[in-house]
PDB file of C-alpha atoms in Angstrom:
ATOM      1  CA  MET A   1      17.201   9.519 -15.365  1.00 82.00           C
ATOM      2  CA  GLY A   2      14.337   7.048 -15.103  1.00 93.00           C
ATOM      3  CA  ILE A   3      11.566   8.159 -12.785  1.00 97.00           C
ATOM      4  CA  GLY A   4       8.227   6.756 -11.638  1.00 97.00           C
ATOM      5  CA  ILE A   5       5.489   8.285  -9.487  1.00 98.00           C
ATOM      6  CA  ALA A   6       2.507   6.566  -7.866  1.00 98.00           C
ATOM      7  CA  PRO A   7      -0.302   7.911  -5.646  1.00 97.00           C
ATOM      8  CA  ALA A   8      -1.675   6.568  -2.402  1.00 96.00           C
ATOM      9  CA  LYS A   9      -5.219   5.240  -2.372  1.00 95.00           C
ATOM     10  CA  THR A  10      -8.106   5.150   0.022  1.00 95.00           C
ATOM     11  CA  ILE A  11     -10.994   2.700   0.007  1.00 95.00           C
ATOM     12  CA  LEU A  12     -14.368   4.392   0.238  1.00 97.00           C
ATOM     13  CA  PHE A  13     -16.336   1.136   0.393  1.00 97.00           C
ATOM     14  CA  GLY A  14     -15.749  -2.597   0.483  1.00 96.00           C
ATOM     15  CA  GLU A  15     -12.477  -3.349   2.271  1.00 94.00           C
ATOM     16  CA  HIS A  16     -12.075  -7.007   3.227  1.00 94.00           C
ATOM     17  CA  ALA A  17     -15.240  -7.929   1.303  1.00 95.00           C
ATOM     18  CA  VAL A  18     -13.418  -7.396  -2.023  1.00 93.00           C
ATOM     19  CA  VAL A  19     -11.189 -10.372  -1.167  1.00 92.00           C
ATOM     20  CA  TYR A  20     -14.290 -12.587  -1.464  1.00 95.00           C
ATOM     21  CA  GLY A  21     -15.561 -11.239  -4.770  1.00 94.00           C
ATOM     22  CA  GLU A  22     -17.722  -8.415  -3.425  1.00 96.00           C
ATOM     23  CA  PRO A  23     -17.402  -4.997  -5.103  1.00 96.00           C
ATOM     24  CA  GLY A  24     -15.336  -2.175  -3.695  1.00 96.00           C
ATOM     25  CA  ILE A  25     -14.807   1.506  -4.474  1.00 97.00           C
ATOM     26  CA  ALA A  26     -11.436   3.210  -4.104  1.00 96.00           C
ATOM     27  CA  ILE A  27      -9.938   6.525  -5.144  1.00 96.00           C
ATOM     28  CA  PRO A  28      -6.312   7.604  -5.673  1.00 96.00           C
ATOM     29  CA  LEU A  29      -4.821  10.244  -3.390  1.00 96.00           C
ATOM     30  CA  TRP A  30      -2.448  12.253  -5.564  1.00 95.00           C
ATOM     31  CA  GLU A  31      -1.654  14.633  -2.713  1.00 94.00           C
ATOM     32  CA  ILE A  32       0.595  11.947  -1.218  1.00 95.00           C
ATOM     33  CA  THR A  33       2.851   9.881  -3.443  1.00 97.00           C
ATOM     34  CA  THR A  34       5.828   7.562  -3.773  1.00 97.00           C
ATOM     35  CA  THR A  35       8.599   8.473  -6.218  1.00 98.00           C
ATOM     36  CA  ALA A  36      11.315   6.137  -7.493  1.00 98.00           C
ATOM     37  CA  SER A  37      14.199   7.488  -9.551  1.00 97.00           C
ATOM     38  CA  PHE A  38      17.559   6.333 -10.864  1.00 95.00           C
ATOM     39  CA  GLN A  39      20.462   8.518  -9.741  1.00 93.00           C
ATOM     40  CA  PRO A  40      24.133   8.379 -10.774  1.00 90.00           C
ATOM     41  CA  PHE A  41      26.813   7.695  -8.167  1.00 87.00           C
ATOM     42  CA  ARG A  42      28.670  10.788  -7.062  1.00 76.00           C
ATOM     43  CA  ASP A  43      31.977   8.929  -7.204  1.00 66.00           C
ATOM     44  CA  SER A  44      31.281   7.573 -10.685  1.00 57.00           C
ATOM     45  CA  ASP A  45      34.921   6.736 -11.345  1.00 46.00           C
ATOM     46  CA  ARG A  46      34.751   3.957  -8.754  1.00 58.00           C
ATOM     47  CA  LYS A  47      32.825   0.839  -9.735  1.00 57.00           C
ATOM     48  CA  ARG A  48      29.737   0.333  -7.579  1.00 72.00           C
ATOM     49  CA  ASP A  49      26.975  -2.216  -7.399  1.00 82.00           C
ATOM     50  CA  PHE A  50      23.352  -1.306  -8.033  1.00 92.00           C
ATOM     51  CA  HIS A  51      22.309   0.425  -4.818  1.00 93.00           C
ATOM     52  CA  ILE A  52      18.862   1.030  -3.318  1.00 94.00           C
ATOM     53  CA  HIS A  53      18.178   3.884  -0.934  1.00 94.00           C
ATOM     54  CA  SER A  54      14.693   3.863   0.553  1.00 92.00           C
ATOM     55  CA  PRO A  55      14.235   5.784   3.826  1.00 90.00           C
ATOM     56  CA  MET A  56      10.542   4.779   3.890  1.00 83.00           C
ATOM     57  CA  ILE A  57      11.494   1.178   4.704  1.00 84.00           C
ATOM     58  CA  GLY A  58      14.888   1.853   6.249  1.00 88.00           C
ATOM     59  CA  LEU A  59      16.769   0.330   3.328  1.00 90.00           C
ATOM     60  CA  ASP A  60      20.191   1.575   2.220  1.00 90.00           C
ATOM     61  CA  ALA A  61      22.100  -1.301   0.658  1.00 91.00           C
ATOM     62  CA  ASP A  62      23.659  -2.754  -2.454  1.00 91.00           C
ATOM     63  CA  PHE A  63      21.215  -4.902  -4.383  1.00 91.00           C
ATOM     64  CA  SER A  64      23.403  -7.993  -3.953  1.00 89.00           C
ATOM     65  CA  ASP A  65      23.183  -7.663  -0.171  1.00 91.00           C
ATOM     66  CA  ILE A  66      19.378  -7.469  -0.014  1.00 91.00           C
ATOM     67  CA  PRO A  67      17.623 -10.709   1.063  1.00 91.00           C
ATOM     68  CA  VAL A  68      15.985 -12.467  -1.859  1.00 89.00           C
ATOM     69  CA  ASN A  69      12.689 -12.830   0.028  1.00 87.00           C
ATOM     70  CA  LEU A  70      12.213  -9.051   0.294  1.00 90.00           C
ATOM     71  CA  PRO A  71       9.266  -8.072  -1.988  1.00 90.00           C
ATOM     72  CA  LEU A  72      11.229  -5.179  -3.468  1.00 93.00           C
ATOM     73  CA  LYS A  73      14.044  -7.496  -4.538  1.00 93.00           C
ATOM     74  CA  LYS A  74      11.530  -9.949  -6.023  1.00 94.00           C
ATOM     75  CA  LEU A  75      10.055  -7.071  -8.010  1.00 96.00           C
ATOM     76  CA  ILE A  76      13.399  -5.910  -9.367  1.00 95.00           C
ATOM     77  CA  ILE A  77      14.402  -9.438 -10.393  1.00 95.00           C
ATOM     78  CA  ARG A  78      11.068  -9.762 -12.200  1.00 95.00           C
ATOM     79  CA  LEU A  79      11.630  -6.437 -13.981  1.00 96.00           C
ATOM     80  CA  MET A  80      15.159  -7.429 -14.998  1.00 95.00           C
ATOM     81  CA  ASN A  81      13.756 -10.601 -16.539  1.00 95.00           C
ATOM     82  CA  LEU A  82      11.024  -8.689 -18.362  1.00 95.00           C
ATOM     83  CA  LEU A  83      13.549  -6.203 -19.725  1.00 95.00           C
ATOM     84  CA  HIS A  84      16.102  -8.935 -20.523  1.00 95.00           C
ATOM     85  CA  LEU A  85      18.755  -7.370 -18.305  1.00 94.00           C
ATOM     86  CA  THR A  86      21.708  -9.544 -17.399  1.00 92.00           C
ATOM     87  CA  GLU A  87      22.640  -7.171 -14.586  1.00 89.00           C
ATOM     88  CA  PRO A  88      21.023  -4.161 -12.918  1.00 87.00           C
ATOM     89  CA  PRO A  89      22.194  -0.631 -13.733  1.00 88.00           C
ATOM     90  CA  ALA A  90      25.255   0.728 -11.917  1.00 89.00           C
ATOM     91  CA  LYS A  91      23.145   3.453 -10.332  1.00 93.00           C
ATOM     92  CA  ILE A  92      21.243   4.314  -7.178  1.00 94.00           C
ATOM     93  CA  LEU A  93      17.526   3.623  -7.073  1.00 96.00           C
ATOM     94  CA  GLN A  94      16.175   6.338  -4.784  1.00 96.00           C
ATOM     95  CA  ILE A  95      12.702   5.673  -3.346  1.00 97.00           C
ATOM     96  CA  GLU A  96      10.986   8.489  -1.464  1.00 97.00           C
ATOM     97  CA  SER A  97       7.458   8.636  -0.132  1.00 95.00           C
ATOM     98  CA  THR A  98       5.000  10.819   1.732  1.00 93.00           C
ATOM     99  CA  ILE A  99       2.586   7.882   2.168  1.00 91.00           C
ATOM    100  CA  PRO A 100       2.409   6.518   5.736  1.00 85.00           C
ATOM    101  CA  ILE A 101       3.437   2.865   5.960  1.00 81.00           C
ATOM    102  CA  ALA A 102       1.142   0.131   7.323  1.00 73.00           C
ATOM    103  CA  SER A 103      -1.819   2.465   7.564  1.00 75.00           C
ATOM    104  CA  GLY A 104      -4.206   1.369   4.821  1.00 79.00           C
ATOM    105  CA  LEU A 105      -3.203   3.828   2.103  1.00 89.00           C
ATOM    106  CA  GLY A 106      -1.515   1.375  -0.240  1.00 89.00           C
ATOM    107  CA  SER A 107       2.123   2.243   0.503  1.00 90.00           C
ATOM    108  CA  GLY A 108       3.346  -1.186  -0.642  1.00 90.00           C
ATOM    109  CA  ALA A 109       1.500  -1.084  -3.966  1.00 93.00           C
ATOM    110  CA  ALA A 110       2.558   2.532  -4.541  1.00 96.00           C
ATOM    111  CA  CYS A 111       6.196   1.568  -4.003  1.00 95.00           C
ATOM    112  CA  SER A 112       5.887  -1.265  -6.511  1.00 95.00           C
ATOM    113  CA  VAL A 113       4.163   0.879  -9.136  1.00 97.00           C
ATOM    114  CA  ALA A 114       6.686   3.710  -8.752  1.00 98.00           C
ATOM    115  CA  VAL A 115       9.631   1.306  -9.121  1.00 97.00           C
ATOM    116  CA  ILE A 116       8.046  -0.391 -12.147  1.00 97.00           C
ATOM    117  CA  ARG A 117       7.513   2.954 -13.854  1.00 98.00           C
ATOM    118  CA  ALA A 118      11.074   4.049 -13.018  1.00 97.00           C
ATOM    119  CA  PHE A 119      12.549   0.905 -14.619  1.00 97.00           C
ATOM    120  CA  PHE A 120      10.402   1.259 -17.719  1.00 96.00           C
ATOM    121  CA  ASP A 121      11.312   4.931 -18.009  1.00 96.00           C
ATOM    122  CA  GLU A 122      15.022   4.208 -17.509  1.00 96.00           C
ATOM    123  CA  TYR A 123      15.005   1.606 -20.284  1.00 94.00           C
ATOM    124  CA  HIS A 124      12.515   3.423 -22.556  1.00 94.00           C
ATOM    125  CA  SER A 125      10.044   0.552 -22.442  1.00 93.00           C
ATOM    126  CA  ASN A 126       6.351   1.036 -23.095  1.00 88.00           C
ATOM    127  CA  PHE A 127       4.029  -0.847 -20.765  1.00 91.00           C
ATOM    128  CA  ASP A 128       0.420   0.177 -20.257  1.00 94.00           C
ATOM    129  CA  ASP A 129      -1.349   0.651 -16.934  1.00 95.00           C
ATOM    130  CA  ALA A 130      -2.918  -2.817 -17.058  1.00 95.00           C
ATOM    131  CA  GLU A 131       0.492  -4.489 -17.416  1.00 96.00           C
ATOM    132  CA  ILE A 132       1.939  -2.386 -14.596  1.00 96.00           C
ATOM    133  CA  SER A 133      -1.006  -3.303 -12.385  1.00 95.00           C
ATOM    134  CA  SER A 134      -0.528  -7.001 -13.157  1.00 95.00           C
ATOM    135  CA  ILE A 135       3.145  -6.916 -12.152  1.00 95.00           C
ATOM    136  CA  ALA A 136       2.347  -4.965  -8.979  1.00 95.00           C
ATOM    137  CA  PHE A 137      -0.385  -7.462  -8.072  1.00 92.00           C
ATOM    138  CA  GLU A 138       2.106 -10.329  -8.083  1.00 91.00           C
ATOM    139  CA  ILE A 139       4.282  -8.409  -5.621  1.00 90.00           C
ATOM    140  CA  GLU A 140       1.235  -7.533  -3.501  1.00 86.00           C
ATOM    141  CA  LYS A 141       0.928 -11.261  -2.819  1.00 82.00           C
ATOM    142  CA  SER A 142       4.351 -11.134  -1.153  1.00 78.00           C
ATOM    143  CA  TYR A 143       3.199  -8.276   1.069  1.00 73.00           C
ATOM    144  CA  HIS A 144      -0.332  -9.379   1.917  1.00 63.00           C
ATOM    145  CA  GLY A 145      -0.768 -13.064   1.075  1.00 66.00           C
ATOM    146  CA  SER A 146      -4.203 -12.967  -0.576  1.00 70.00           C
ATOM    147  CA  PRO A 147      -4.806  -9.416  -1.836  1.00 76.00           C
ATOM    148  CA  SER A 148      -7.930  -8.498  -3.750  1.00 81.00           C
ATOM    149  CA  GLY A 149      -6.161  -6.466  -6.426  1.00 85.00           C
ATOM    150  CA  LEU A 150      -7.966  -3.247  -5.522  1.00 90.00           C
ATOM    151  CA  ASP A 151      -4.847  -1.406  -4.310  1.00 91.00           C
ATOM    152  CA  ASN A 152      -2.640  -2.060  -7.326  1.00 93.00           C
ATOM    153  CA  THR A 153      -5.525  -1.357  -9.731  1.00 94.00           C
ATOM    154  CA  THR A 154      -6.423   2.016  -8.210  1.00 96.00           C
ATOM    155  CA  ILE A 155      -2.789   3.087  -7.901  1.00 97.00           C
ATOM    156  CA  SER A 156      -1.656   1.870 -11.342  1.00 97.00           C
ATOM    157  CA  PHE A 157      -4.497   3.596 -13.180  1.00 97.00           C
ATOM    158  CA  GLY A 158      -4.516   6.597 -10.846  1.00 96.00           C
ATOM    159  CA  LYS A 159      -8.282   7.045 -11.102  1.00 96.00           C
ATOM    160  CA  PRO A 160     -11.388   6.189  -9.020  1.00 96.00           C
ATOM    161  CA  VAL A 161     -12.429   2.589  -9.610  1.00 96.00           C
ATOM    162  CA  TYR A 162     -15.342   0.263  -8.997  1.00 97.00           C
ATOM    163  CA  PHE A 163     -13.600  -3.068  -8.540  1.00 94.00           C
ATOM    164  CA  GLN A 164     -14.756  -6.662  -8.274  1.00 94.00           C
ATOM    165  CA  LYS A 165     -12.261  -9.500  -7.983  1.00 89.00           C
ATOM    166  CA  GLY A 166     -12.555 -11.910 -10.888  1.00 87.00           C
ATOM    167  CA  LYS A 167     -14.806  -9.523 -12.814  1.00 91.00           C
ATOM    168  CA  GLY A 168     -12.442  -6.635 -13.457  1.00 88.00           C
ATOM    169  CA  PHE A 169     -13.042  -2.978 -12.769  1.00 93.00           C
ATOM    170  CA  GLU A 170     -14.549   0.184 -14.185  1.00 95.00           C
ATOM    171  CA  ILE A 171     -13.159   3.696 -14.013  1.00 95.00           C
ATOM    172  CA  LEU A 172     -15.628   5.977 -12.235  1.00 95.00           C
ATOM    173  CA  LYS A 173     -16.308   9.510 -13.386  1.00 91.00           C
ATOM    174  CA  LEU A 174     -17.154  11.728 -10.424  1.00 88.00           C
ATOM    175  CA  ASP A 175     -19.364  14.748 -10.984  1.00 85.00           C
ATOM    176  CA  SER A 176     -17.850  16.610  -8.042  1.00 87.00           C
ATOM    177  CA  LYS A 177     -14.953  16.477  -5.615  1.00 88.00           C
ATOM    178  CA  LEU A 178     -15.609  14.999  -2.179  1.00 93.00           C
ATOM    179  CA  ASN A 179     -14.760  16.981   0.954  1.00 96.00           C
ATOM    180  CA  LEU A 180     -12.816  14.110   2.437  1.00 96.00           C
ATOM    181  CA  ILE A 181     -10.460  14.085   5.410  1.00 97.00           C
ATOM    182  CA  VAL A 182      -7.914  11.284   5.679  1.00 96.00           C
ATOM    183  CA  ALA A 183      -6.355  10.856   9.119  1.00 96.00           C
ATOM    184  CA  ASP A 184      -4.047   8.431  10.894  1.00 93.00           C
ATOM    185  CA  THR A 185      -4.568   6.822  14.294  1.00 94.00           C
ATOM    186  CA  GLY A 186      -0.803   6.380  14.596  1.00 90.00           C
ATOM    187  CA  ILE A 187      -1.199   2.624  15.081  1.00 91.00           C
ATOM    188  CA  GLN A 188       0.545   0.513  12.466  1.00 86.00           C
ATOM    189  CA  SER A 189      -1.425  -2.435  11.144  1.00 82.00           C
ATOM    190  CA  VAL A 190      -0.175  -5.564   9.374  1.00 84.00           C
ATOM    191  CA  THR A 191      -2.596  -6.074   6.498  1.00 83.00           C
ATOM    192  CA  SER A 192      -1.741  -9.728   5.892  1.00 81.00           C
ATOM    193  CA  ALA A 193      -2.414 -10.632   9.539  1.00 89.00           C
ATOM    194  CA  VAL A 194      -5.791  -8.868   9.610  1.00 92.00           C
ATOM    195  CA  VAL A 195      -6.833 -10.366   6.267  1.00 89.00           C
ATOM    196  CA  GLN A 196      -5.879 -13.839   7.482  1.00 91.00           C
ATOM    197  CA  ASP A 197      -7.849 -13.423  10.692  1.00 94.00           C
ATOM    198  CA  VAL A 198     -10.956 -12.458   8.713  1.00 94.00           C
ATOM    199  CA  ARG A 199     -10.394 -15.517   6.543  1.00 94.00           C
ATOM    200  CA  ASN A 200     -10.129 -17.732   9.627  1.00 96.00           C
ATOM    201  CA  HIS A 201     -13.573 -16.536  10.737  1.00 96.00           C
ATOM    202  CA  TYR A 202     -15.167 -16.327   7.302  1.00 95.00           C
ATOM    203  CA  GLU A 203     -18.119 -18.621   8.011  1.00 95.00           C
ATOM    204  CA  GLN A 204     -19.358 -16.592  10.955  1.00 95.00           C
ATOM    205  CA  ASN A 205     -18.730 -13.327   9.085  1.00 95.00           C
ATOM    206  CA  GLN A 206     -20.109 -14.326   5.694  1.00 97.00           C
ATOM    207  CA  ALA A 207     -23.397 -12.438   6.033  1.00 97.00           C
ATOM    208  CA  PHE A 208     -21.601  -9.270   7.153  1.00 98.00           C
ATOM    209  CA  ILE A 209     -19.153  -9.516   4.261  1.00 97.00           C
ATOM    210  CA  ARG A 210     -22.038  -9.782   1.817  1.00 98.00           C
ATOM    211  CA  ALA A 211     -23.685  -6.767   3.467  1.00 98.00           C
ATOM    212  CA  ILE A 212     -20.491  -4.745   2.899  1.00 98.00           C
ATOM    213  CA  GLY A 213     -20.649  -5.704  -0.774  1.00 97.00           C
ATOM    214  CA  ILE A 214     -24.281  -4.572  -1.028  1.00 98.00           C
ATOM    215  CA  ILE A 215     -23.301  -1.225   0.489  1.00 98.00           C
ATOM    216  CA  ALA A 216     -20.626  -0.790  -2.199  1.00 98.00           C
ATOM    217  CA  GLU A 217     -23.206  -1.547  -4.888  1.00 97.00           C
ATOM    218  CA  LYS A 218     -25.564   1.080  -3.460  1.00 97.00           C
ATOM    219  CA  ALA A 219     -22.734   3.585  -3.110  1.00 98.00           C
ATOM    220  CA  ARG A 220     -21.631   3.572  -6.731  1.00 97.00           C
ATOM    221  CA  PRO A 221     -24.346   5.887  -8.155  1.00 97.00           C
ATOM    222  CA  ALA A 222     -24.095   8.137  -5.098  1.00 97.00           C
ATOM    223  CA  VAL A 223     -20.325   8.491  -5.554  1.00 96.00           C
ATOM    224  CA  GLU A 224     -20.664   9.222  -9.261  1.00 95.00           C
ATOM    225  CA  LYS A 225     -23.364  11.858  -8.653  1.00 95.00           C
ATOM    226  CA  GLY A 226     -21.661  13.353  -5.608  1.00 93.00           C
ATOM    227  CA  ASP A 227     -24.641  12.676  -3.343  1.00 96.00           C
ATOM    228  CA  VAL A 228     -22.791  13.361  -0.089  1.00 96.00           C
ATOM    229  CA  GLN A 229     -25.731  12.589   2.183  1.00 97.00           C
ATOM    230  CA  GLU A 230     -26.131   9.106   0.720  1.00 98.00           C
ATOM    231  CA  ILE A 231     -22.368   8.538   0.644  1.00 98.00           C
ATOM    232  CA  GLY A 232     -22.069   9.565   4.287  1.00 98.00           C
ATOM    233  CA  GLN A 233     -24.873   7.304   5.452  1.00 98.00           C
ATOM    234  CA  LEU A 234     -23.397   4.343   3.584  1.00 98.00           C
ATOM    235  CA  MET A 235     -19.949   5.061   5.024  1.00 98.00           C
ATOM    236  CA  ASN A 236     -21.430   4.838   8.514  1.00 98.00           C
ATOM    237  CA  GLU A 237     -23.142   1.549   7.692  1.00 98.00           C
ATOM    238  CA  ASN A 238     -19.924   0.197   6.166  1.00 98.00           C
ATOM    239  CA  HIS A 239     -17.969   0.996   9.333  1.00 98.00           C
ATOM    240  CA  ASP A 240     -20.571  -0.725  11.498  1.00 98.00           C
ATOM    241  CA  TYR A 241     -20.186  -3.932   9.490  1.00 98.00           C
ATOM    242  CA  LEU A 242     -16.392  -3.684   9.638  1.00 98.00           C
ATOM    243  CA  LYS A 243     -16.785  -3.571  13.425  1.00 98.00           C
ATOM    244  CA  LYS A 244     -18.873  -6.725  13.240  1.00 97.00           C
ATOM    245  CA  ILE A 245     -16.087  -8.625  11.463  1.00 97.00           C
ATOM    246  CA  ASN A 246     -13.687  -7.408  14.164  1.00 97.00           C
ATOM    247  CA  VAL A 247     -11.312  -5.260  12.096  1.00 97.00           C
ATOM    248  CA  SER A 248     -11.883  -2.004  13.936  1.00 97.00           C
ATOM    249  CA  CYS A 249     -10.360  -1.034  17.282  1.00 96.00           C
ATOM    250  CA  TYR A 250     -10.954   1.429  20.114  1.00 96.00           C
ATOM    251  CA  GLU A 251      -8.869   4.187  18.499  1.00 97.00           C
ATOM    252  CA  LEU A 252     -10.632   3.883  15.155  1.00 97.00           C
ATOM    253  CA  ASP A 253     -14.087   3.817  16.725  1.00 98.00           C
ATOM    254  CA  LEU A 254     -13.239   6.854  18.849  1.00 98.00           C
ATOM    255  CA  ALA A 255     -11.992   8.758  15.800  1.00 97.00           C
ATOM    256  CA  VAL A 256     -15.032   7.853  13.729  1.00 98.00           C
ATOM    257  CA  GLU A 257     -17.442   8.834  16.505  1.00 98.00           C
ATOM    258  CA  THR A 258     -15.569  12.077  17.158  1.00 98.00           C
ATOM    259  CA  ALA A 259     -15.685  13.062  13.485  1.00 98.00           C
ATOM    260  CA  ARG A 260     -19.421  12.413  13.324  1.00 98.00           C
ATOM    261  CA  LYS A 261     -20.108  14.412  16.499  1.00 98.00           C
ATOM    262  CA  HIS A 262     -18.242  17.392  15.041  1.00 98.00           C
ATOM    263  CA  GLY A 263     -19.957  17.629  11.689  1.00 97.00           C
ATOM    264  CA  ALA A 264     -18.912  14.688   9.517  1.00 98.00           C
ATOM    265  CA  ILE A 265     -21.773  13.267   7.476  1.00 98.00           C
ATOM    266  CA  GLY A 266     -20.009   9.921   7.428  1.00 98.00           C
ATOM    267  CA  ALA A 267     -16.808   8.372   8.760  1.00 98.00           C
ATOM    268  CA  LYS A 268     -15.208   4.939   8.633  1.00 98.00           C
ATOM    269  CA  LEU A 269     -11.935   3.095   8.844  1.00 96.00           C
ATOM    270  CA  THR A 270     -10.155   2.601   5.536  1.00 94.00           C
ATOM    271  CA  GLY A 271      -7.872  -0.275   4.634  1.00 90.00           C
ATOM    272  CA  ALA A 272      -7.204  -3.344   6.736  1.00 90.00           C
ATOM    273  CA  GLY A 273      -8.205  -1.764  10.052  1.00 93.00           C
ATOM    274  CA  ARG A 274      -7.050  -2.452  13.633  1.00 95.00           C
ATOM    275  CA  GLY A 275      -5.145   0.794  13.411  1.00 93.00           C
ATOM    276  CA  GLY A 276      -4.015   2.771  10.422  1.00 91.00           C
ATOM    277  CA  ASN A 277      -6.217   5.337   8.776  1.00 93.00           C
ATOM    278  CA  PHE A 278      -9.806   6.454   8.701  1.00 96.00           C
ATOM    279  CA  ILE A 279     -11.764   8.852   6.522  1.00 97.00           C
ATOM    280  CA  ALA A 280     -14.407  11.454   7.301  1.00 98.00           C
ATOM    281  CA  LEU A 281     -16.750  13.146   4.831  1.00 98.00           C
ATOM    282  CA  ALA A 282     -17.939  16.737   5.222  1.00 98.00           C
ATOM    283  CA  GLU A 283     -20.840  18.348   3.401  1.00 96.00           C
ATOM    284  CA  LYS A 284     -19.001  21.639   2.829  1.00 95.00           C
ATOM    285  CA  PRO A 285     -15.316  22.617   2.896  1.00 95.00           C
ATOM    286  CA  SER A 286     -16.038  24.966   5.806  1.00 96.00           C
ATOM    287  CA  ASP A 287     -17.255  22.019   7.904  1.00 96.00           C
ATOM    288  CA  MET A 288     -13.844  20.396   7.665  1.00 97.00           C
ATOM    289  CA  ILE A 289     -12.202  22.884  10.021  1.00 96.00           C
ATOM    290  CA  GLU A 290     -14.124  21.779  13.116  1.00 97.00           C
ATOM    291  CA  ILE A 291     -13.828  18.102  12.189  1.00 98.00           C
ATOM    292  CA  LYS A 292     -10.054  18.365  11.844  1.00 97.00           C
ATOM    293  CA  LYS A 293      -9.718  20.227  15.149  1.00 97.00           C
ATOM    294  CA  SER A 294     -11.675  17.532  16.973  1.00 98.00           C
ATOM    295  CA  LEU A 295      -9.542  14.752  15.481  1.00 98.00           C
ATOM    296  CA  VAL A 296      -6.263  16.452  16.324  1.00 97.00           C
ATOM    297  CA  HIS A 297      -7.555  16.908  19.883  1.00 97.00           C
ATOM    298  CA  ILE A 298      -7.858  13.118  20.346  1.00 97.00           C
ATOM    299  CA  GLY A 299      -4.372  12.539  18.930  1.00 96.00           C
ATOM    300  CA  ALA A 300      -5.087  11.714  15.314  1.00 96.00           C
ATOM    301  CA  LYS A 301      -2.753  12.969  12.600  1.00 94.00           C
ATOM    302  CA  ILE A 302      -4.366  14.624   9.603  1.00 91.00           C
ATOM    303  CA  ILE A 303      -2.883  13.212   6.394  1.00 91.00           C
ATOM    304  CA  LEU A 304      -4.884  15.337   3.948  1.00 87.00           C
TER     305      LEU A 304
END
């Protein structure tokens, strides 16, 4: 049985700016994952088409019935070509996930990476993380239009990364674990639409986008050393600039302000914005209790 697992991701610094060549920092979230696995049909005596069952996107259909413009179908066709398959396996591809959709945690990239790994495992093919990331990036374009590559890189390698479009990435080694809360506003956000809107207003936002990149540059040594005070301050500055390029919203600003008032050193939206998720950093694990209580009180859902 071929199986593939991929983590979620959260961006600590640099969302939106990474699209324009500025650096960004992201970390994988292995506590929430997407799993893809090949399962045999229960009624194996009866011939069946390749079937995909994915509750996360409400898909339960034979492969032949899935629209060709669906990113998942594009991915599978690409994998069949890579593996020189004339037809897909007569099995069920089961895709399960604990990653919230359309919330800035990389659910689309995680789905792609999990499916890629499942196919390679099923057919005993050896592809390294860089090749998996490259395939996932092509599918990310179908989801988001002009992605930076940060999501698929972080998720494919499963490690913290310092990423810069066109210049590659470096794996970061963290001296200590961050006391980070990831929470959901409950508002779904369409990444491609938000990214396009930022692009439409790039000229007026150019200085703010550069400022976000500078923050990511400053944050790198702080993240590696575990300097939570510096990280928190830079998170706050990053969120303020994301507000300036109009990718925040009332619910995100309320959540960020609430977290700060109840003990968070820093808090910011993560991902595309205009809904979705946000992150809050605590100095000590004990501080997280009050922060979480305050966020639940305003209607946020704690992810991890």
